[in-house]
PDB file of C-alpha atoms in Angstrom:
ATOM      1  CA  UNK A 895       2.420  27.028  -0.397  1.00 53.00           C
ATOM      2  CA  UNK A 896       5.602  27.663  -1.198  1.00 52.00           C
ATOM      3  CA  UNK A 897       6.804  28.733  -4.508  1.00 54.00           C
ATOM      4  CA  UNK A 898       9.208  25.917  -5.305  1.00 53.00           C
ATOM      5  CA  UNK A 899      10.596  27.929  -8.214  1.00 58.00           C
ATOM      6  CA  UNK A 900      12.094  30.296  -5.989  1.00 61.00           C
ATOM      7  CA  UNK A 901      12.908  28.021  -3.298  1.00 61.00           C
ATOM      8  CA  UNK A 902      16.873  26.727  -3.361  1.00 67.00           C
ATOM      9  CA  UNK A 903      17.427  22.816  -4.299  1.00 63.00           C
ATOM     10  CA  UNK A 904      18.779  22.232  -0.381  1.00 65.00           C
ATOM     11  CA  UNK A 905      15.794  23.864   0.915  1.00 62.00           C
ATOM     12  CA  UNK A 906      12.845  21.697  -1.286  1.00 60.00           C
ATOM     13  CA  UNK A 907      10.778  19.955   0.855  1.00 61.00           C
ATOM     14  CA  UNK A 908      12.226  16.447  -0.080  1.00 58.00           C
ATOM     15  CA  UNK A 909      15.554  17.631   1.122  1.00 64.00           C
ATOM     16  CA  UNK A 910      14.018  19.183   4.400  1.00 63.00           C
ATOM     17  CA  UNK A 911      12.259  16.054   5.382  1.00 62.00           C
ATOM     18  CA  UNK A 912      14.938  13.279   3.987  1.00 58.00           C
ATOM     19  CA  UNK A 913      15.696  12.177   7.275  1.00 61.00           C
ATOM     20  CA  UNK A 914      11.882  10.923   8.366  1.00 60.00           C
ATOM     21  CA  UNK A 915      11.954   8.184   6.269  1.00 53.00           C
ATOM     22  CA  UNK A 916      15.124   5.842   7.109  1.00 52.00           C
ATOM     23  CA  UNK A 917      14.402   3.971   3.099  1.00 55.00           C
ATOM     24  CA  UNK A 918      14.219   7.568   1.513  1.00 60.00           C
ATOM     25  CA  UNK A 919      12.068   5.694  -1.052  1.00 73.00           C
ATOM     26  CA  UNK A 920       9.683   8.906  -2.006  1.00 74.00           C
ATOM     27  CA  UNK A 921       7.389   9.269  -4.851  1.00 78.00           C
ATOM     28  CA  UNK A 922       5.764  12.838  -5.326  1.00 77.00           C
ATOM     29  CA  UNK A 923       3.170  14.779  -7.793  1.00 80.00           C
ATOM     30  CA  UNK A 924       2.379  18.269  -7.349  1.00 77.00           C
ATOM     31  CA  UNK A 925      -0.019  20.575  -8.777  1.00 80.00           C
ATOM     32  CA  UNK A 926      -0.085  24.401  -8.494  1.00 77.00           C
ATOM     33  CA  UNK A 927      -1.596  27.096 -10.935  1.00 77.00           C
ATOM     34  CA  UNK A 928       0.385  27.208 -14.432  1.00 76.00           C
ATOM     35  CA  UNK A 929      -1.560  29.879 -15.772  1.00 73.00           C
ATOM     36  CA  UNK A 930      -0.277  32.769 -13.830  1.00 65.00           C
ATOM     37  CA  UNK A 931       2.247  35.315 -15.099  1.00 53.00           C
ATOM     38  CA  UNK A 932       5.830  34.076 -13.683  1.00 55.00           C
ATOM     39  CA  UNK A 933       5.666  34.548 -10.032  1.00 54.00           C
ATOM     40  CA  UNK A 934       9.062  35.385  -7.785  1.00 52.00           C
ATOM     41  CA  UNK A 935       7.314  35.545  -4.534  1.00 57.00           C
ATOM     42  CA  UNK A 936       8.469  32.693  -2.084  1.00 58.00           C
ATOM     43  CA  UNK A 937       4.664  31.706  -1.371  1.00 61.00           C
ATOM     44  CA  UNK A 938       1.551  30.960  -3.691  1.00 66.00           C
ATOM     45  CA  UNK A 939      -2.095  30.266  -2.687  1.00 72.00           C
ATOM     46  CA  UNK A 940      -3.297  26.914  -3.603  1.00 78.00           C
ATOM     47  CA  UNK A 941      -2.169  24.147  -5.431  1.00 82.00           C
ATOM     48  CA  UNK A 942      -1.929  20.269  -4.312  1.00 86.00           C
ATOM     49  CA  UNK A 943       0.822  18.063  -3.289  1.00 81.00           C
ATOM     50  CA  UNK A 944       1.031  13.953  -2.536  1.00 82.00           C
ATOM     51  CA  UNK A 945       3.687  11.890  -2.065  1.00 78.00           C
ATOM     52  CA  UNK A 946       4.186   8.120  -1.142  1.00 81.00           C
ATOM     53  CA  UNK A 947       7.014   7.305   0.725  1.00 75.00           C
ATOM     54  CA  UNK A 948       8.923   3.654   2.014  1.00 72.00           C
ATOM     55  CA  UNK A 949       6.626   0.549   1.267  1.00 76.00           C
ATOM     56  CA  UNK A 950       3.442   2.137  -0.704  1.00 76.00           C
ATOM     57  CA  UNK A 951       5.766   3.855  -3.165  1.00 74.00           C
ATOM     58  CA  UNK A 952       7.022   0.856  -5.070  1.00 74.00           C
ATOM     59  CA  UNK A 953       3.242  -0.065  -5.996  1.00 80.00           C
ATOM     60  CA  UNK A 954       2.902   3.414  -7.816  1.00 80.00           C
ATOM     61  CA  UNK A 955       2.428   2.940 -11.437  1.00 82.00           C
ATOM     62  CA  UNK A 956       1.874   4.575 -14.732  1.00 75.00           C
ATOM     63  CA  UNK A 957       1.645   8.264 -14.992  1.00 71.00           C
ATOM     64  CA  UNK A 958       0.964  10.244 -12.121  1.00 66.00           C
ATOM     65  CA  UNK A 959      -1.279  13.268 -13.153  1.00 84.00           C
ATOM     66  CA  UNK A 960      -2.570  16.614 -12.403  1.00 82.00           C
ATOM     67  CA  UNK A 961      -5.719  18.722 -12.718  1.00 87.00           C
ATOM     68  CA  UNK A 962      -5.328  19.064 -16.655  1.00 86.00           C
ATOM     69  CA  UNK A 963      -6.730  23.106 -16.673  1.00 88.00           C
ATOM     70  CA  UNK A 964      -3.054  23.216 -14.598  1.00 87.00           C
ATOM     71  CA  UNK A 965      -5.060  25.177 -11.972  1.00 89.00           C
ATOM     72  CA  UNK A 966      -3.723  22.905  -9.377  1.00 89.00           C
ATOM     73  CA  UNK A 967      -6.880  21.727  -7.858  1.00 93.00           C
ATOM     74  CA  UNK A 968      -5.631  18.185  -7.850  1.00 94.00           C
ATOM     75  CA  UNK A 969      -3.042  15.630  -7.856  1.00 92.00           C
ATOM     76  CA  UNK A 970      -2.767  11.914  -7.797  1.00 92.00           C
ATOM     77  CA  UNK A 971      -0.813   8.829  -8.092  1.00 92.00           C
ATOM     78  CA  UNK A 972      -2.089   5.317  -9.459  1.00 91.00           C
ATOM     79  CA  UNK A 973      -1.227   2.346  -7.110  1.00 91.00           C
ATOM     80  CA  UNK A 974      -1.470  -1.122  -8.068  1.00 90.00           C
ATOM     81  CA  UNK A 975      -2.645  -3.051  -5.157  1.00 84.00           C
ATOM     82  CA  UNK A 976      -3.446  -7.055  -4.233  1.00 83.00           C
ATOM     83  CA  UNK A 977      -4.925  -8.670  -7.475  1.00 87.00           C
ATOM     84  CA  UNK A 978      -3.972  -5.935  -9.665  1.00 89.00           C
ATOM     85  CA  UNK A 979      -6.220  -3.439  -9.085  1.00 91.00           C
ATOM     86  CA  UNK A 980      -5.280  -0.018  -9.589  1.00 92.00           C
ATOM     87  CA  UNK A 981      -6.287   2.611  -6.817  1.00 93.00           C
ATOM     88  CA  UNK A 982      -6.143   6.329  -7.176  1.00 93.00           C
ATOM     89  CA  UNK A 983      -5.182   8.348  -4.667  1.00 93.00           C
ATOM     90  CA  UNK A 984      -5.935  11.973  -4.896  1.00 95.00           C
ATOM     91  CA  UNK A 985      -5.053  15.240  -3.160  1.00 93.00           C
ATOM     92  CA  UNK A 986      -7.766  18.051  -3.725  1.00 95.00           C
ATOM     93  CA  UNK A 987      -8.257  21.839  -2.795  1.00 93.00           C
ATOM     94  CA  UNK A 988     -11.738  23.466  -3.511  1.00 95.00           C
ATOM     95  CA  UNK A 989     -10.762  27.179  -3.372  1.00 92.00           C
ATOM     96  CA  UNK A 990     -12.445  29.327  -0.762  1.00 89.00           C
ATOM     97  CA  UNK A 991     -15.150  32.089  -2.202  1.00 84.00           C
ATOM     98  CA  UNK A 992     -14.746  33.903   1.103  1.00 75.00           C
ATOM     99  CA  UNK A 993     -11.120  34.876  -0.063  1.00 66.00           C
ATOM    100  CA  UNK A 994     -11.494  37.211  -3.060  1.00 63.00           C
ATOM    101  CA  UNK A 995      -8.603  39.117  -3.042  1.00 71.00           C
ATOM    102  CA  UNK A 996      -6.532  39.759  -6.287  1.00 72.00           C
ATOM    103  CA  UNK A 997      -4.108  36.807  -5.742  1.00 74.00           C
ATOM    104  CA  UNK A 998      -6.859  34.522  -4.172  1.00 84.00           C
ATOM    105  CA  UNK A 999      -7.002  30.810  -5.121  1.00 88.00           C
ATOM    106  CA  UNK A1000     -10.696  31.785  -6.318  1.00 90.00           C
ATOM    107  CA  UNK A1001      -9.790  34.869  -8.187  1.00 88.00           C
ATOM    108  CA  UNK A1002      -7.114  32.982  -9.898  1.00 86.00           C
ATOM    109  CA  UNK A1003      -9.343  30.455 -11.295  1.00 90.00           C
ATOM    110  CA  UNK A1004     -12.266  32.685 -11.998  1.00 91.00           C
ATOM    111  CA  UNK A1005      -9.714  34.442 -14.586  1.00 88.00           C
ATOM    112  CA  UNK A1006      -8.647  31.423 -16.107  1.00 88.00           C
ATOM    113  CA  UNK A1007     -12.344  29.788 -16.483  1.00 92.00           C
ATOM    114  CA  UNK A1008     -13.362  32.838 -17.906  1.00 92.00           C
ATOM    115  CA  UNK A1009     -10.349  33.231 -20.370  1.00 89.00           C
ATOM    116  CA  UNK A1010     -11.677  29.590 -21.536  1.00 89.00           C
ATOM    117  CA  UNK A1011     -15.384  31.220 -21.930  1.00 92.00           C
ATOM    118  CA  UNK A1012     -16.377  28.985 -18.777  1.00 93.00           C
ATOM    119  CA  UNK A1013     -18.535  31.120 -16.626  1.00 92.00           C
ATOM    120  CA  UNK A1014     -19.016  28.450 -14.328  1.00 95.00           C
ATOM    121  CA  UNK A1015     -18.190  29.576 -10.371  1.00 94.00           C
ATOM    122  CA  UNK A1016     -14.782  27.714  -9.647  1.00 94.00           C
ATOM    123  CA  UNK A1017     -16.498  26.252  -7.020  1.00 95.00           C
ATOM    124  CA  UNK A1018     -19.088  24.350  -8.860  1.00 96.00           C
ATOM    125  CA  UNK A1019     -16.427  23.646 -11.757  1.00 96.00           C
ATOM    126  CA  UNK A1020     -14.411  21.832  -9.041  1.00 96.00           C
ATOM    127  CA  UNK A1021     -17.094  19.391  -8.566  1.00 97.00           C
ATOM    128  CA  UNK A1022     -17.999  19.122 -12.201  1.00 96.00           C
ATOM    129  CA  UNK A1023     -15.046  18.610 -13.403  1.00 96.00           C
ATOM    130  CA  UNK A1024     -13.588  15.940 -10.742  1.00 96.00           C
ATOM    131  CA  UNK A1025     -16.904  14.291 -11.227  1.00 97.00           C
ATOM    132  CA  UNK A1026     -15.703  13.790 -14.790  1.00 95.00           C
ATOM    133  CA  UNK A1027     -12.374  12.283 -13.629  1.00 93.00           C
ATOM    134  CA  UNK A1028     -13.906   9.822 -11.195  1.00 96.00           C
ATOM    135  CA  UNK A1029     -16.344   8.568 -13.910  1.00 96.00           C
ATOM    136  CA  UNK A1030     -13.323   8.014 -16.213  1.00 94.00           C
ATOM    137  CA  UNK A1031     -11.708   6.361 -13.542  1.00 94.00           C
ATOM    138  CA  UNK A1032     -14.814   4.296 -12.904  1.00 95.00           C
ATOM    139  CA  UNK A1033     -14.879   3.162 -16.954  1.00 96.00           C
ATOM    140  CA  UNK A1034     -11.406   2.318 -16.447  1.00 93.00           C
ATOM    141  CA  UNK A1035     -12.012  -0.025 -12.952  1.00 94.00           C
ATOM    142  CA  UNK A1036      -9.992   1.960 -10.805  1.00 94.00           C
ATOM    143  CA  UNK A1037     -11.311   2.774  -7.500  1.00 95.00           C
ATOM    144  CA  UNK A1038     -10.677   6.118  -6.144  1.00 96.00           C
ATOM    145  CA  UNK A1039      -9.364   7.660  -3.066  1.00 95.00           C
ATOM    146  CA  UNK A1040      -9.773  11.505  -2.224  1.00 96.00           C
ATOM    147  CA  UNK A1041      -8.385  13.316   0.493  1.00 92.00           C
ATOM    148  CA  UNK A1042      -8.452  17.174   0.799  1.00 90.00           C
ATOM    149  CA  UNK A1043     -10.113  20.438   1.901  1.00 90.00           C
ATOM    150  CA  UNK A1044     -13.423  21.179   0.415  1.00 94.00           C
ATOM    151  CA  UNK A1045     -14.288  24.326   1.984  1.00 91.00           C
ATOM    152  CA  UNK A1046     -17.795  23.241   2.707  1.00 93.00           C
ATOM    153  CA  UNK A1047     -19.419  21.293   5.216  1.00 92.00           C
ATOM    154  CA  UNK A1048     -18.602  17.684   4.333  1.00 93.00           C
ATOM    155  CA  UNK A1049     -21.432  16.265   6.288  1.00 92.00           C
ATOM    156  CA  UNK A1050     -23.927  18.449   4.422  1.00 94.00           C
ATOM    157  CA  UNK A1051     -26.645  16.590   2.266  1.00 95.00           C
ATOM    158  CA  UNK A1052     -25.192  18.515  -0.875  1.00 95.00           C
ATOM    159  CA  UNK A1053     -21.770  16.805  -0.139  1.00 96.00           C
ATOM    160  CA  UNK A1054     -23.446  13.561   0.979  1.00 96.00           C
ATOM    161  CA  UNK A1055     -25.177  13.793  -2.786  1.00 96.00           C
ATOM    162  CA  UNK A1056     -21.896  14.142  -4.518  1.00 97.00           C
ATOM    163  CA  UNK A1057     -20.246  11.203  -2.456  1.00 97.00           C
ATOM    164  CA  UNK A1058     -23.541   8.591  -3.412  1.00 97.00           C
ATOM    165  CA  UNK A1059     -23.303   9.696  -7.321  1.00 96.00           C
ATOM    166  CA  UNK A1060     -19.613   8.641  -7.047  1.00 97.00           C
ATOM    167  CA  UNK A1061     -20.323   5.344  -4.493  1.00 96.00           C
ATOM    168  CA  UNK A1062     -17.952   6.913  -1.786  1.00 97.00           C
ATOM    169  CA  UNK A1063     -17.987   7.330   1.289  1.00 96.00           C
ATOM    170  CA  UNK A1064     -16.274   9.993   4.346  1.00 94.00           C
ATOM    171  CA  UNK A1065     -13.775   7.851   6.146  1.00 92.00           C
ATOM    172  CA  UNK A1066     -13.700  10.319   9.490  1.00 88.00           C
ATOM    173  CA  UNK A1067     -17.254  10.323   9.507  1.00 88.00           C
ATOM    174  CA  UNK A1068     -17.600   6.640   9.305  1.00 88.00           C
ATOM    175  CA  UNK A1069     -15.589   5.916  12.489  1.00 85.00           C
ATOM    176  CA  UNK A1070     -16.662   9.145  14.179  1.00 84.00           C
ATOM    177  CA  UNK A1071     -19.880  10.578  13.363  1.00 84.00           C
ATOM    178  CA  UNK A1072     -21.062  13.913  12.210  1.00 83.00           C
ATOM    179  CA  UNK A1073     -19.901  15.496  15.694  1.00 79.00           C
ATOM    180  CA  UNK A1074     -16.214  14.607  15.773  1.00 71.00           C
ATOM    181  CA  UNK A1075     -13.635  17.023  16.149  1.00 68.00           C
ATOM    182  CA  UNK A1076     -12.858  19.672  13.515  1.00 69.00           C
ATOM    183  CA  UNK A1077      -9.435  20.269  11.676  1.00 70.00           C
ATOM    184  CA  UNK A1078      -8.306  23.380  13.214  1.00 67.00           C
ATOM    185  CA  UNK A1079      -9.141  25.995  16.084  1.00 65.00           C
ATOM    186  CA  UNK A1080     -10.381  28.624  13.347  1.00 69.00           C
ATOM    187  CA  UNK A1081     -12.639  25.644  11.663  1.00 70.00           C
ATOM    188  CA  UNK A1082     -16.095  25.550  12.685  1.00 71.00           C
ATOM    189  CA  UNK A1083     -17.433  22.943  10.598  1.00 79.00           C
ATOM    190  CA  UNK A1084     -16.032  19.867   8.782  1.00 85.00           C
ATOM    191  CA  UNK A1085     -13.911  21.314   5.755  1.00 88.00           C
ATOM    192  CA  UNK A1086     -11.336  18.465   5.079  1.00 88.00           C
ATOM    193  CA  UNK A1087     -12.148  14.409   4.368  1.00 90.00           C
ATOM    194  CA  UNK A1088     -10.929  11.355   3.122  1.00 91.00           C
ATOM    195  CA  UNK A1089     -13.341   9.569   0.778  1.00 96.00           C
ATOM    196  CA  UNK A1090     -13.109   5.908   0.309  1.00 96.00           C
ATOM    197  CA  UNK A1091     -15.157   3.731  -2.031  1.00 96.00           C
ATOM    198  CA  UNK A1092     -18.533   2.655  -0.166  1.00 95.00           C
ATOM    199  CA  UNK A1093     -17.591  -0.966   0.005  1.00 93.00           C
ATOM    200  CA  UNK A1094     -14.250  -0.363   2.325  1.00 92.00           C
ATOM    201  CA  UNK A1095     -14.464  -1.344   5.764  1.00 90.00           C
ATOM    202  CA  UNK A1096     -12.921   1.446   7.650  1.00 87.00           C
ATOM    203  CA  UNK A1097     -10.775   0.014  10.530  1.00 85.00           C
ATOM    204  CA  UNK A1098      -9.252   3.380  11.495  1.00 82.00           C
ATOM    205  CA  UNK A1099      -9.239   7.153  10.655  1.00 83.00           C
ATOM    206  CA  UNK A1100      -9.027  10.201  12.357  1.00 76.00           C
ATOM    207  CA  UNK A1101      -6.302  13.592  12.516  1.00 72.00           C
ATOM    208  CA  UNK A1102      -3.042  13.899  13.761  1.00 70.00           C
ATOM    209  CA  UNK A1103      -2.636  15.938  17.296  1.00 67.00           C
ATOM    210  CA  UNK A1104      -1.828  19.465  16.814  1.00 63.00           C
ATOM    211  CA  UNK A1105       1.650  18.697  18.264  1.00 60.00           C
ATOM    212  CA  UNK A1106       2.268  16.288  15.546  1.00 60.00           C
ATOM    213  CA  UNK A1107       0.869  18.651  12.715  1.00 59.00           C
ATOM    214  CA  UNK A1108       1.584  22.425  12.980  1.00 57.00           C
ATOM    215  CA  UNK A1109      -0.425  24.591  11.049  1.00 60.00           C
ATOM    216  CA  UNK A1110      -4.081  26.006  10.676  1.00 59.00           C
ATOM    217  CA  UNK A1111      -5.488  22.613   9.506  1.00 63.00           C
ATOM    218  CA  UNK A1112      -4.491  19.061  11.736  1.00 63.00           C
ATOM    219  CA  UNK A1113      -3.528  16.441   8.949  1.00 59.00           C
ATOM    220  CA  UNK A1114      -6.483  13.905   8.347  1.00 60.00           C
TER     221      UNK A1114
END
């Protein structure tokens, strides 16, 4: 991810993408690790980003928020849809334990959690804390959509147990099955997902082509 504090305003994401959307009606929420000392490199690891555009952004209501640990694990917007129903749309990132360098997302989160007296593995802490968020949303009768990179097999029994706990299902698997395409050339298992309420009927879901989503992961 770009370190936006070190990028000139005319090169920020919105400035570069302003011609994509004719109505230019964009609302953004982003989250990154705010616990590190000041960073001056142009890129930093981790973080999440979510924007709504055009006809969807006017439905964004209330406070858009982030992971309260300020580790950049998720960002979300609240959208008010038909009947006044509030839907939270999350962008999430669960750290990769195989990336253990000093500046890796996993290592950064170990440092922060340990400083707070929390000895939980960052990968386990991700699900623990996200579960708490989803339970809070359930109490408020707000439904949730969660999209992101989970860095684990999202068709595994362990992940399915998490979905079952929160009455969610994987929209991609729902439409294409467990043997559908992966999201990148180096990805050997399904690690990206869009989770939606279990009672939703899925009309369409899938990935953009490699041509339309350059990078190591295709857009879900």
